[in-house]
PDB file of C-alpha atoms in Angstrom:
ATOM      1  CA  MET A  66      -8.248  15.745 -22.374  1.00  0.00           C
ATOM      2  CA  ASN A  67     -11.233  16.836 -20.272  1.00  0.00           C
ATOM      3  CA  PHE A  68     -11.002  18.416 -16.776  1.00  0.00           C
ATOM      4  CA  LYS A  69     -12.170  15.103 -15.141  1.00  0.00           C
ATOM      5  CA  GLY A  70      -9.317  13.196 -16.834  1.00  0.00           C
ATOM      6  CA  LEU A  71      -6.769  15.871 -15.795  1.00  0.00           C
ATOM      7  CA  VAL A  72      -7.861  15.628 -12.155  1.00  0.00           C
ATOM      8  CA  PHE A  73      -7.741  11.843 -12.259  1.00  0.00           C
ATOM      9  CA  GLY A  74      -4.257  11.890 -13.733  1.00  0.00           C
ATOM     10  CA  PHE A  75      -3.012  14.368 -11.089  1.00  0.00           C
ATOM     11  CA  LEU A  76      -4.438  12.252  -8.288  1.00  0.00           C
ATOM     12  CA  PHE A  77      -2.843   9.105  -9.770  1.00  0.00           C
ATOM     13  CA  PHE A  78       0.442  10.966  -9.928  1.00  0.00           C
ATOM     14  CA  LEU A  79       0.260  11.970  -6.338  1.00  0.00           C
ATOM     15  CA  ILE A  80      -0.537   8.444  -5.166  1.00  0.00           C
ATOM     16  CA  ILE A  81       2.328   6.898  -7.225  1.00  0.00           C
ATOM     17  CA  SER A  82       4.870   9.528  -6.134  1.00  0.00           C
ATOM     18  CA  ASN A  83       3.975   9.397  -2.418  1.00  0.00           C
ATOM     19  CA  GLY A  84       6.280   6.559  -1.661  1.00  0.00           C
ATOM     20  CA  GLN A  85       9.134   8.154  -3.515  1.00  0.00           C
ATOM     21  CA  VAL A  86       8.690  11.488  -1.643  1.00  0.00           C
ATOM     22  CA  TYR A  87       8.807   9.606   1.683  1.00  0.00           C
ATOM     23  CA  SER A  88      12.028   7.737   0.777  1.00  0.00           C
ATOM     24  CA  GLN A  89      13.647  11.141   0.007  1.00  0.00           C
ATOM     25  CA  GLN A  90      13.313  12.497   3.511  1.00  0.00           C
ATOM     26  CA  CYS A  91      16.385  12.570   5.719  1.00  0.00           C
ATOM     27  CA  HIS A  92      16.508  10.233   8.658  1.00  0.00           C
ATOM     28  CA  SER A  93      19.206   9.214  11.128  1.00  0.00           C
ATOM     29  CA  TYR A  94      20.844   5.780  10.410  1.00  0.00           C
ATOM     30  CA  ARG A  95      23.474   3.967  12.373  1.00  0.00           C
ATOM     31  CA  VAL A  96      26.279   2.493  10.420  1.00  0.00           C
ATOM     32  CA  ILE A  97      26.654  -1.252  11.221  1.00  0.00           C
ATOM     33  CA  ASN A  98      29.045  -2.499   8.517  1.00  0.00           C
ATOM     34  CA  ILE A  99      31.258  -1.127   5.777  1.00  0.00           C
ATOM     35  CA  ASP A 100      32.415  -3.559   2.984  1.00  0.00           C
ATOM     36  CA  SER A 101      33.567  -2.925  -0.560  1.00  0.00           C
ATOM     37  CA  THR A 102      34.168  -4.304  -4.084  1.00  0.00           C
ATOM     38  CA  GLU A 103      36.735  -2.929  -6.474  1.00  0.00           C
ATOM     39  CA  ASN A 104      34.600   0.084  -7.375  1.00  0.00           C
ATOM     40  CA  TYR A 105      31.905   0.447  -4.694  1.00  0.00           C
ATOM     41  CA  TYR A 106      31.522   0.832  -0.978  1.00  0.00           C
ATOM     42  CA  LEU A 107      28.745  -1.261   0.534  1.00  0.00           C
ATOM     43  CA  ILE A 108      27.461   0.453   3.706  1.00  0.00           C
ATOM     44  CA  SER A 109      24.979  -1.339   5.932  1.00  0.00           C
ATOM     45  CA  VAL A 110      22.880   0.942   8.057  1.00  0.00           C
ATOM     46  CA  GLU A 111      19.979   0.440  10.369  1.00  0.00           C
ATOM     47  CA  ARG A 112      17.038   2.540  11.641  1.00  0.00           C
ATOM     48  CA  ASN A 113      14.262   1.314  13.930  1.00  0.00           C
ATOM     49  CA  HIS A 114      15.766  -2.229  13.755  1.00  0.00           C
ATOM     50  CA  ARG A 115      15.422  -2.296   9.915  1.00  0.00           C
ATOM     51  CA  LYS A 116      18.537  -2.826   7.779  1.00  0.00           C
ATOM     52  CA  PHE A 117      19.306  -0.800   4.634  1.00  0.00           C
ATOM     53  CA  LEU A 118      22.264  -1.155   2.183  1.00  0.00           C
ATOM     54  CA  ILE A 119      23.761   1.894   0.704  1.00  0.00           C
ATOM     55  CA  VAL A 120      25.976   1.585  -2.398  1.00  0.00           C
ATOM     56  CA  SER A 121      28.507   4.384  -2.859  1.00  0.00           C
ATOM     57  CA  LEU A 122      30.912   4.761  -5.777  1.00  0.00           C
ATOM     58  CA  LYS A 123      34.579   4.735  -4.784  1.00  0.00           C
ATOM     59  CA  LYS A 124      36.049   8.155  -5.790  1.00  0.00           C
ATOM     60  CA  PRO A 125      39.619   9.364  -5.296  1.00  0.00           C
ATOM     61  CA  MET A 126      39.004  12.093  -2.662  1.00  0.00           C
ATOM     62  CA  LYS A 127      40.797  13.435   0.355  1.00  0.00           C
ATOM     63  CA  PRO A 128      39.041  12.063   3.474  1.00  0.00           C
ATOM     64  CA  GLN A 129      37.132  14.933   4.981  1.00  0.00           C
ATOM     65  CA  ARG A 130      34.336  13.533   7.171  1.00  0.00           C
ATOM     66  CA  LYS A 131      34.717   9.827   6.819  1.00  0.00           C
ATOM     67  CA  ILE A 132      31.772   7.812   8.229  1.00  0.00           C
ATOM     68  CA  LEU A 133      32.594   5.531  11.148  1.00  0.00           C
ATOM     69  CA  LEU A 134      31.100   2.198  12.378  1.00  0.00           C
ATOM     70  CA  SER A 135      28.509   2.455  15.107  1.00  0.00           C
ATOM     71  CA  GLU A 136      27.967   6.226  14.414  1.00  0.00           C
ATOM     72  CA  SER A 137      24.724   7.711  13.234  1.00  0.00           C
ATOM     73  CA  TYR A 138      24.281  10.003  10.251  1.00  0.00           C
ATOM     74  CA  CYS A 139      21.404  11.619   8.462  1.00  0.00           C
ATOM     75  CA  PHE A 140      20.984  10.120   5.066  1.00  0.00           C
ATOM     76  CA  GLN A 141      18.487  10.751   2.239  1.00  0.00           C
ATOM     77  CA  LEU A 142      18.022   7.281   0.771  1.00  0.00           C
ATOM     78  CA  LEU A 143      16.876   6.702  -2.751  1.00  0.00           C
ATOM     79  CA  LYS A 144      16.081   3.262  -4.248  1.00  0.00           C
ATOM     80  CA  HIS A 145      19.166   2.362  -6.178  1.00  0.00           C
ATOM     81  CA  LYS A 146      18.811   2.270  -9.909  1.00  0.00           C
ATOM     82  CA  TRP A 147      19.813  -1.408  -9.910  1.00  0.00           C
ATOM     83  CA  MET A 148      16.782  -2.253  -7.779  1.00  0.00           C
ATOM     84  CA  GLN A 149      14.528  -0.214 -10.028  1.00  0.00           C
ATOM     85  CA  GLU A 150      15.649  -2.281 -13.062  1.00  0.00           C
ATOM     86  CA  LEU A 151      14.561  -5.587 -11.495  1.00  0.00           C
ATOM     87  CA  PRO A 152      11.276  -6.990 -12.594  1.00  0.00           C
ATOM     88  CA  VAL A 153       8.268  -6.045 -10.371  1.00  0.00           C
ATOM     89  CA  ASN A 154       7.402  -9.740  -9.685  1.00  0.00           C
ATOM     90  CA  VAL A 155      11.026 -10.496  -8.520  1.00  0.00           C
ATOM     91  CA  SER A 156       9.857 -11.967  -5.191  1.00  0.00           C
ATOM     92  CA  ASP A 157       8.381 -14.934  -7.099  1.00  0.00           C
ATOM     93  CA  ILE A 158      11.738 -15.656  -8.867  1.00  0.00           C
ATOM     94  CA  PRO A 159      15.001 -16.399  -6.942  1.00  0.00           C
ATOM     95  CA  THR A 160      17.163 -13.402  -7.916  1.00  0.00           C
ATOM     96  CA  SER A 161      20.464 -12.044  -6.794  1.00  0.00           C
ATOM     97  CA  LEU A 162      22.126  -8.708  -7.334  1.00  0.00           C
ATOM     98  CA  ILE A 163      25.858  -9.395  -7.937  1.00  0.00           C
ATOM     99  CA  ILE A 164      28.303  -6.567  -8.227  1.00  0.00           C
ATOM    100  CA  GLU A 165      31.860  -7.318  -9.237  1.00  0.00           C
ATOM    101  CA  GLY A 166      31.566 -10.996  -8.144  1.00  0.00           C
ATOM    102  CA  LYS A 167      30.007 -10.205  -4.712  1.00  0.00           C
ATOM    103  CA  THR A 168      26.372 -10.919  -3.970  1.00  0.00           C
ATOM    104  CA  ILE A 169      25.029  -7.782  -2.308  1.00  0.00           C
ATOM    105  CA  TRP A 170      21.311  -8.586  -2.358  1.00  0.00           C
ATOM    106  CA  SER A 171      18.944 -11.506  -3.021  1.00  0.00           C
ATOM    107  CA  THR A 172      15.213 -12.086  -2.857  1.00  0.00           C
ATOM    108  CA  GLU A 173      15.784 -13.817   0.480  1.00  0.00           C
ATOM    109  CA  ASP A 174      17.138 -10.689   2.181  1.00  0.00           C
ATOM    110  CA  ASP A 175      14.995  -8.484   4.259  1.00  0.00           C
ATOM    111  CA  TYR A 176      16.445  -5.208   3.066  1.00  0.00           C
ATOM    112  CA  SER A 177      16.767  -3.281  -0.164  1.00  0.00           C
ATOM    113  CA  VAL A 178      19.644  -1.429  -1.888  1.00  0.00           C
ATOM    114  CA  TYR A 179      19.818   2.317  -1.844  1.00  0.00           C
ATOM    115  CA  SER A 180      21.952   5.182  -2.957  1.00  0.00           C
ATOM    116  CA  THR A 181      22.315   8.575  -1.291  1.00  0.00           C
ATOM    117  CA  LYS A 182      23.646  11.995  -2.201  1.00  0.00           C
ATOM    118  CA  ASN A 183      24.868  12.317   1.386  1.00  0.00           C
ATOM    119  CA  LEU A 184      27.985  10.148   0.606  1.00  0.00           C
ATOM    120  CA  LYS A 185      30.907  10.723  -1.766  1.00  0.00           C
ATOM    121  CA  GLY A 186      32.876   7.488  -1.368  1.00  0.00           C
ATOM    122  CA  LEU A 187      32.961   7.173   2.413  1.00  0.00           C
ATOM    123  CA  ASN A 188      32.816  10.948   3.015  1.00  0.00           C
ATOM    124  CA  TYR A 189      29.576  12.163   4.657  1.00  0.00           C
ATOM    125  CA  VAL A 190      28.159  15.231   2.956  1.00  0.00           C
ATOM    126  CA  LYS A 191      25.594  17.185   4.874  1.00  0.00           C
ATOM    127  CA  ARG A 192      22.584  18.227   2.843  1.00  0.00           C
ATOM    128  CA  GLY A 193      20.378  21.315   3.456  1.00  0.00           C
ATOM    129  CA  SER A 194      17.339  19.158   4.077  1.00  0.00           C
ATOM    130  CA  CYS A 195      19.092  17.071   6.719  1.00  0.00           C
ATOM    131  CA  PRO A 196      18.837  18.343  10.362  1.00  0.00           C
ATOM    132  CA  ASN A 197      22.503  17.964  11.527  1.00  0.00           C
TER     133      ASN A 197
END
């Protein structure tokens, strides 16, 4: 590969990864709803009047710092692997994401589904890159 191709590849990588880097930054989100299925917690949060849905695996743990409704927490949101597996042109096809019999997302919704390392079940875990 020549130098020009290497530079082009590097620039392409930076452009593609830019959105992912932004989504990995910590921001403060207010918890607006907590729901669940048999194996997952579904936590609806909002920031700047935008809604986000966080899916957190239920784990047998002692409650340490359980998140509460109407409280704000710093989360580092990552697109959930379930959303990454959907086809790119999903907006053209009526699609739903159903987990354990519960529809948690559809193409008609104005939010996406995320995961975060800041939650273990419903326990908030402060990360080094998060301010408080």
